[in-house]
GROMACS .gro file of C-alpha atoms in nm:
model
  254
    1UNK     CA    1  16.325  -6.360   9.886
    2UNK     CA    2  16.545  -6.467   9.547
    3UNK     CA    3  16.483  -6.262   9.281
    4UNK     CA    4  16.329  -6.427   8.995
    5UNK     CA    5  16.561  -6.515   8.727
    6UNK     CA    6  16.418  -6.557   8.296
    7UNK     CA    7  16.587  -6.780   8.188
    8UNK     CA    8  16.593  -6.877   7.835
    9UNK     CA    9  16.472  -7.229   7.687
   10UNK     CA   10  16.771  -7.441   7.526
   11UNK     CA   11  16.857  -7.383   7.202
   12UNK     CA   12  16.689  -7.764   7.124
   13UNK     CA   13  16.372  -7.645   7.249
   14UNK     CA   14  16.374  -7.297   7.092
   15UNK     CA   15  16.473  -7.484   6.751
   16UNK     CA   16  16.180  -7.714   6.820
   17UNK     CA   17  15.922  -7.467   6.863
   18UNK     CA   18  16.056  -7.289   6.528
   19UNK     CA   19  16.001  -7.585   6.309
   20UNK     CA   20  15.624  -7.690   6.423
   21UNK     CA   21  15.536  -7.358   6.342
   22UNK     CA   22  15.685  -7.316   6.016
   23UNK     CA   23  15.519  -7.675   5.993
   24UNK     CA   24  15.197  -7.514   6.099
   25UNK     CA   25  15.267  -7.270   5.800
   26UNK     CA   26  15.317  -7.543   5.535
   27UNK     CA   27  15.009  -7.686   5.657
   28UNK     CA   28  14.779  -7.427   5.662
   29UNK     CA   29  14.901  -7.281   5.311
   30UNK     CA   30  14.764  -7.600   5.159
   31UNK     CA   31  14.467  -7.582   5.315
   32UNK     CA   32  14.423  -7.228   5.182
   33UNK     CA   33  14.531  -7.320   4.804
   34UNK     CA   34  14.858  -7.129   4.853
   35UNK     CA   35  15.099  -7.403   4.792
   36UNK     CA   36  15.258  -7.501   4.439
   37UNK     CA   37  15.156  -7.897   4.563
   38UNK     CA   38  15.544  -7.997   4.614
   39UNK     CA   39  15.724  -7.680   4.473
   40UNK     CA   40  15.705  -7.339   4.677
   41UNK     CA   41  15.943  -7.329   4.959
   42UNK     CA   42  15.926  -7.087   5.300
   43UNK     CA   43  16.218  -7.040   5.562
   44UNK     CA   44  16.324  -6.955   5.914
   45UNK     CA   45  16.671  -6.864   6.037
   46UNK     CA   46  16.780  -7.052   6.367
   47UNK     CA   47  16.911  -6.873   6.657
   48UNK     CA   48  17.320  -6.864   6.719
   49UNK     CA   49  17.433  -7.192   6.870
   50UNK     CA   50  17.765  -7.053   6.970
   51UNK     CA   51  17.891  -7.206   6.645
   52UNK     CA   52  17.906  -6.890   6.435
   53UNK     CA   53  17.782  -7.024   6.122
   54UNK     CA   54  17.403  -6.874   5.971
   55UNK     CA   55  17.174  -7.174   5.980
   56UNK     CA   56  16.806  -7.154   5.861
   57UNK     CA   57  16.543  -7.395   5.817
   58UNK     CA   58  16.375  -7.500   5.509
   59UNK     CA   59  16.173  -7.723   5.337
   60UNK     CA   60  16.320  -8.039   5.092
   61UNK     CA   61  16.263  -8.136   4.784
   62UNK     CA   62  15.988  -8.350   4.694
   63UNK     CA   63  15.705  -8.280   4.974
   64UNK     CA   64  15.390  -8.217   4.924
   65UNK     CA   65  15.280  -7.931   5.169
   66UNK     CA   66  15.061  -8.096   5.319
   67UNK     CA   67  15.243  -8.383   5.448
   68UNK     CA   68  15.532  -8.167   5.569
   69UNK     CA   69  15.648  -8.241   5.923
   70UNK     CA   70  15.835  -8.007   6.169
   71UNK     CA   71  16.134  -8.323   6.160
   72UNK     CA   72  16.116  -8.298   5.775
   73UNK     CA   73  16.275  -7.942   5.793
   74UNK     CA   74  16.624  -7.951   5.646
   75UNK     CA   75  16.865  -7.704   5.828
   76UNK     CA   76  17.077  -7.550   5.611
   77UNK     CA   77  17.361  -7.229   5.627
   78UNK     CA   78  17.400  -6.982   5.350
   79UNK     CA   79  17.601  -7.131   5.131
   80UNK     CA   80  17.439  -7.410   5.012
   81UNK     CA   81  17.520  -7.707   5.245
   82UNK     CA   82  17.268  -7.892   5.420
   83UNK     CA   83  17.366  -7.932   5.772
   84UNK     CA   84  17.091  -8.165   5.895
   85UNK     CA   85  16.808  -8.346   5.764
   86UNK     CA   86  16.748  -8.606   5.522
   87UNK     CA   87  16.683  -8.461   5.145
   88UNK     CA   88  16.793  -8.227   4.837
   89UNK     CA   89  16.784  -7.861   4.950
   90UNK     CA   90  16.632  -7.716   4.608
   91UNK     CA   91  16.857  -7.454   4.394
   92UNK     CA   92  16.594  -7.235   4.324
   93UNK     CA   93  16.486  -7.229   4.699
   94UNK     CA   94  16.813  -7.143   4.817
   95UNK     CA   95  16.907  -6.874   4.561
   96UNK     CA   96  16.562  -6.714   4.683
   97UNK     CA   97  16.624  -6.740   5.027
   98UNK     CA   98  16.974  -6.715   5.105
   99UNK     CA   99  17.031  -6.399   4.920
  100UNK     CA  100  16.658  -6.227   5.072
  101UNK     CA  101  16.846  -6.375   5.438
  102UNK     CA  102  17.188  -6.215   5.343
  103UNK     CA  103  17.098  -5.901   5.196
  104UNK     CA  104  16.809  -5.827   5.460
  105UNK     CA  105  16.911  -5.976   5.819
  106UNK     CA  106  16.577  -5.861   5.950
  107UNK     CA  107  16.427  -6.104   5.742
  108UNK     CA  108  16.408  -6.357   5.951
  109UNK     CA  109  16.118  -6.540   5.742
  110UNK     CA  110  16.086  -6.529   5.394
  111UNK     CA  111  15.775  -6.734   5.232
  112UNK     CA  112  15.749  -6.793   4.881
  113UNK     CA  113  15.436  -6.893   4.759
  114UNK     CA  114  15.221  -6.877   4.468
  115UNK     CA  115  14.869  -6.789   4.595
  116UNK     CA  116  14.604  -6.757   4.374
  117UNK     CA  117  14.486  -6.410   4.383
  118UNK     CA  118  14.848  -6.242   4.441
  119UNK     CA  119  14.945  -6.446   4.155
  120UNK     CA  120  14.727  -6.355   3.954
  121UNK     CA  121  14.807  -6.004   3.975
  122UNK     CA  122  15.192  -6.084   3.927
  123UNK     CA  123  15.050  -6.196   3.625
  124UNK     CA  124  14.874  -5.821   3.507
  125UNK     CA  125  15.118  -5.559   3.359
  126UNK     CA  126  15.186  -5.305   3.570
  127UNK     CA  127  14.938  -5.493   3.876
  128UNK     CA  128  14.929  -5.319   4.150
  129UNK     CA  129  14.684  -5.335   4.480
  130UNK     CA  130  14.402  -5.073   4.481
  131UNK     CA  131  14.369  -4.836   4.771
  132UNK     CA  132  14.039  -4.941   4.746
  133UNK     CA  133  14.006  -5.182   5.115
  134UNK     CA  134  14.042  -5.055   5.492
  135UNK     CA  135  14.365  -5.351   5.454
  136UNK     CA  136  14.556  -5.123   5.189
  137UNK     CA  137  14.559  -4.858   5.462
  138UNK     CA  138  14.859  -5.032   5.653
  139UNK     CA  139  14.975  -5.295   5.338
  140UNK     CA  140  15.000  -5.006   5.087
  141UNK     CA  141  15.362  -4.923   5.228
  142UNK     CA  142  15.428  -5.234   5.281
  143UNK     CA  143  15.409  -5.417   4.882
  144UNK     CA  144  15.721  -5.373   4.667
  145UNK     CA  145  15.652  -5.485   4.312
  146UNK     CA  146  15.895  -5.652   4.057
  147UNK     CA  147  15.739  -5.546   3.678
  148UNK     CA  148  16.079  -5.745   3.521
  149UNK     CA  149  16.040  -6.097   3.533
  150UNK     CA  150  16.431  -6.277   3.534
  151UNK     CA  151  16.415  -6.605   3.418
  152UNK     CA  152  16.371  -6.919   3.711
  153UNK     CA  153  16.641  -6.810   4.021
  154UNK     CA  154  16.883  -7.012   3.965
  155UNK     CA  155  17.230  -6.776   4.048
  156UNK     CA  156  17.324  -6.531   4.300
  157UNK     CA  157  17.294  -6.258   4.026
  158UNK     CA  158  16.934  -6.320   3.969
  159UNK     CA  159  16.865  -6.373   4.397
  160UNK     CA  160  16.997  -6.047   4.450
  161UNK     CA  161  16.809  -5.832   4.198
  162UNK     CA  162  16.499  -6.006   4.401
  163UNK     CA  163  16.601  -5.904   4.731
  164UNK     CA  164  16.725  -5.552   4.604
  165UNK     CA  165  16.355  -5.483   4.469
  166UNK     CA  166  16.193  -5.571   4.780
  167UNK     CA  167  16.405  -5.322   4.973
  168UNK     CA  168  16.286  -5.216   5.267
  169UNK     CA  169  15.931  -5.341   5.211
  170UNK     CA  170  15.769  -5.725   5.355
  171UNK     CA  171  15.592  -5.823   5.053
  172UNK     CA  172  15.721  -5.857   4.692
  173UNK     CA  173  15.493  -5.901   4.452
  174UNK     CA  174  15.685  -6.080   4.179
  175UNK     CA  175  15.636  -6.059   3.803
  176UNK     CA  176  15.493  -6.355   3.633
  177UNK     CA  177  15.529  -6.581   3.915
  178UNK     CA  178  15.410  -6.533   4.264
  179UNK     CA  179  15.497  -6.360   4.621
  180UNK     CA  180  15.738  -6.363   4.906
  181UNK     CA  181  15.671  -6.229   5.203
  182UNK     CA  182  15.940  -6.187   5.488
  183UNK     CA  183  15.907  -6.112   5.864
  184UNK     CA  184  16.135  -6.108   6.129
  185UNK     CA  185  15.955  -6.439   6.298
  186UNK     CA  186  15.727  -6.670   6.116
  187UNK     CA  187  15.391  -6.579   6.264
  188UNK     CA  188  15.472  -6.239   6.149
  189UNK     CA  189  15.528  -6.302   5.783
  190UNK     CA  190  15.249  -6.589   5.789
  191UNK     CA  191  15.022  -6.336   5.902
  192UNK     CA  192  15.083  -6.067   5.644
  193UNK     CA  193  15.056  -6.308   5.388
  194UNK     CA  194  14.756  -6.433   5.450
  195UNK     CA  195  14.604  -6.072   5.473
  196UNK     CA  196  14.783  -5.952   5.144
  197UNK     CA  197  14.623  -6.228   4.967
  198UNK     CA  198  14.267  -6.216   5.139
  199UNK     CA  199  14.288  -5.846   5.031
  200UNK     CA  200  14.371  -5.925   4.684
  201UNK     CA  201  14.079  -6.174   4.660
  202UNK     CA  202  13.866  -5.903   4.746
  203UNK     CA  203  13.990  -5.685   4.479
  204UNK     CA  204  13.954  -5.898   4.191
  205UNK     CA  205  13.649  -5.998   4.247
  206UNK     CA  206  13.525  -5.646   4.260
  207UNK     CA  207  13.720  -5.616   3.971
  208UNK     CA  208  13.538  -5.929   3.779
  209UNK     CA  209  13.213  -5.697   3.823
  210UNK     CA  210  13.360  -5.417   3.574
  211UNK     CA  211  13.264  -5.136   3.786
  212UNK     CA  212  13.512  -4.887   3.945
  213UNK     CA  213  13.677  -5.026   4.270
  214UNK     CA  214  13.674  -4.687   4.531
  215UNK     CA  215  13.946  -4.494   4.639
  216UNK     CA  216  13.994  -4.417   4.975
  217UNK     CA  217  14.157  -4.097   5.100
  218UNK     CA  218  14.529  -4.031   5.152
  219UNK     CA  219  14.529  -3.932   5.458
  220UNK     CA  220  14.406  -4.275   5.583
  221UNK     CA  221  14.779  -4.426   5.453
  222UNK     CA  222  14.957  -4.546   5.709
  223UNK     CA  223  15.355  -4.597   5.694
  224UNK     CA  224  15.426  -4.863   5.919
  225UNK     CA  225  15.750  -5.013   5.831
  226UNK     CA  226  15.843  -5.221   6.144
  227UNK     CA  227  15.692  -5.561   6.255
  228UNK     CA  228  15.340  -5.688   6.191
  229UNK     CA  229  15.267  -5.818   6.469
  230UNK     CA  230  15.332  -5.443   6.603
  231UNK     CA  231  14.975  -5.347   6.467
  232UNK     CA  232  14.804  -5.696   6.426
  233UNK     CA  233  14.738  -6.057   6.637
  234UNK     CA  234  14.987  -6.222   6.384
  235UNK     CA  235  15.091  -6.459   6.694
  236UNK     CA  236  14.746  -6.524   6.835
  237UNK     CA  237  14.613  -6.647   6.458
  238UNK     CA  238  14.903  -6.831   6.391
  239UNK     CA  239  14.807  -7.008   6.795
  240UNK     CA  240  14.477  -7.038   6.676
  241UNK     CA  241  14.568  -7.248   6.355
  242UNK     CA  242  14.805  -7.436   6.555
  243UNK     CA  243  14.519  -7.571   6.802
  244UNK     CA  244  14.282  -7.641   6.484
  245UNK     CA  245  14.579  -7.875   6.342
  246UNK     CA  246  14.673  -8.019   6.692
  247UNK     CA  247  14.288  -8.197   6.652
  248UNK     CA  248  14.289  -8.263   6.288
  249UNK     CA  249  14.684  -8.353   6.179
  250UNK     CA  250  14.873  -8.361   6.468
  251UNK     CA  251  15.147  -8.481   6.314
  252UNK     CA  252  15.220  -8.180   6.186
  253UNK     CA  253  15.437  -8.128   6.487
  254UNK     CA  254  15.599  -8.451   6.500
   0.00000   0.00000   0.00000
């Protein structure tokens, strides 16, 4: 009998699947009041395609996250250039991106978003996440904070003081302006973003009551460092969303 042989989908088809679910993504962040309405931006690096240049996907100018379709993606390499795709490839997005993508090759994904709640602890002096939720156990390692808002990103100078304060960390909680999460795929980062900012809900409201949040103990800090999906079902909820938008906008993947 043959032996069985993997053998791996085309590059088209791998590229395919990568944009509907960083579709998905845009999708679902406007549903969950994460989006910026057409501003905010989140990205994927493509595979090799025996070319040698870097190539990642991104979203253009001028959409409105919820409208966003997986042919809408622009590809783009790390200098700038859009490669394919009809549309303006946003300054600030790219000096965000390109330089968390150069500096951090395991950063496969990096979403920048402004959700409410991790926003609005960007926006506290000195705001930091509690140890106070079961979630901080594995996320406490995990959130690197920038306490020295730089202007709007509009140079590599400014991109690579972001990307050197996240470090080795996933999320950056950024001063005065919002969050970026990275992941080495997208259902990873998409994942860990969504928890981050369901566990910063949580917080501030307990903090709206004026009462003390609890701490938990130190021994219950965990110090994973590698991928999410390594601890949590990062690809199974990002499935699950996927099935709820094939009913309700299923052009999402068109």
């Amino acid at each position: 009998m043959d032996a069985t042989v993997d053998v791996a989908p085309p590059a088209e088809a791998t590229e395919w699947d990568l944009r509907c679910d960083l579709a998905a993504v845009f999708r679902v962040c406007a549903r969950e009041g994460m989006n910026e309405q057409i501003g905010g931006h989140n990205s994927m690096m493509l595979p090799d395609d025996g070319s040698g240049e870097q190539r990642f996907l991104i979203n253009p100018r001028g959409l409105h996250w919820k409208e966003i379709r997986a042919s809408d993606l622009l590809t783009c390499n790390l200098r700038g250039e859009v490669l394919q795709g009809d549309g303006e490839l946003r300054r600030v997005a790219f000096y965000i991106h390109a330089r968390i993508h150069l500096m951090h090759p395991a950063a496969r994904c990096v979403l920048h978003t402004h959700p409410r709640f991790l926003t609005a602890l960007s926006l506290i002096d000195k705001g930091r996440m509690a140890f106070a939720h079961q979630n901080e156990m594995i996320l406490a390692e995990r959130i690197a904070y920038d306490d020295d808002f730089g202007g709007i990103v509009l140079d590599e100078e400014e991109g690579d003081r972001i990307a050197g304060v996240l470090g080795d960390r996933t999320i950056l909680v950024m001063a005065s302006h919002g969050v970026s999460v990275v992941g080495p795929t997208i259902h990873d980062a998409f994942d860990e973003l969504y928890m981050a900012e369901r566990t910063c809900m949580y917080q501030m409201t307990a903090m709206s009551t004026g009462l003390p949040l609890r701490q938990m103990k130190p021994e219950f800090r965990k110090t994973h460092r590698g991928p999410w999906s390594d601890v949590f079902d990062a690809r199974l909820h990002l499935d699950a969303w996927r099935r709820i938008l094939d009913r309700e906008e299923p052009d999402y993947a068109s």
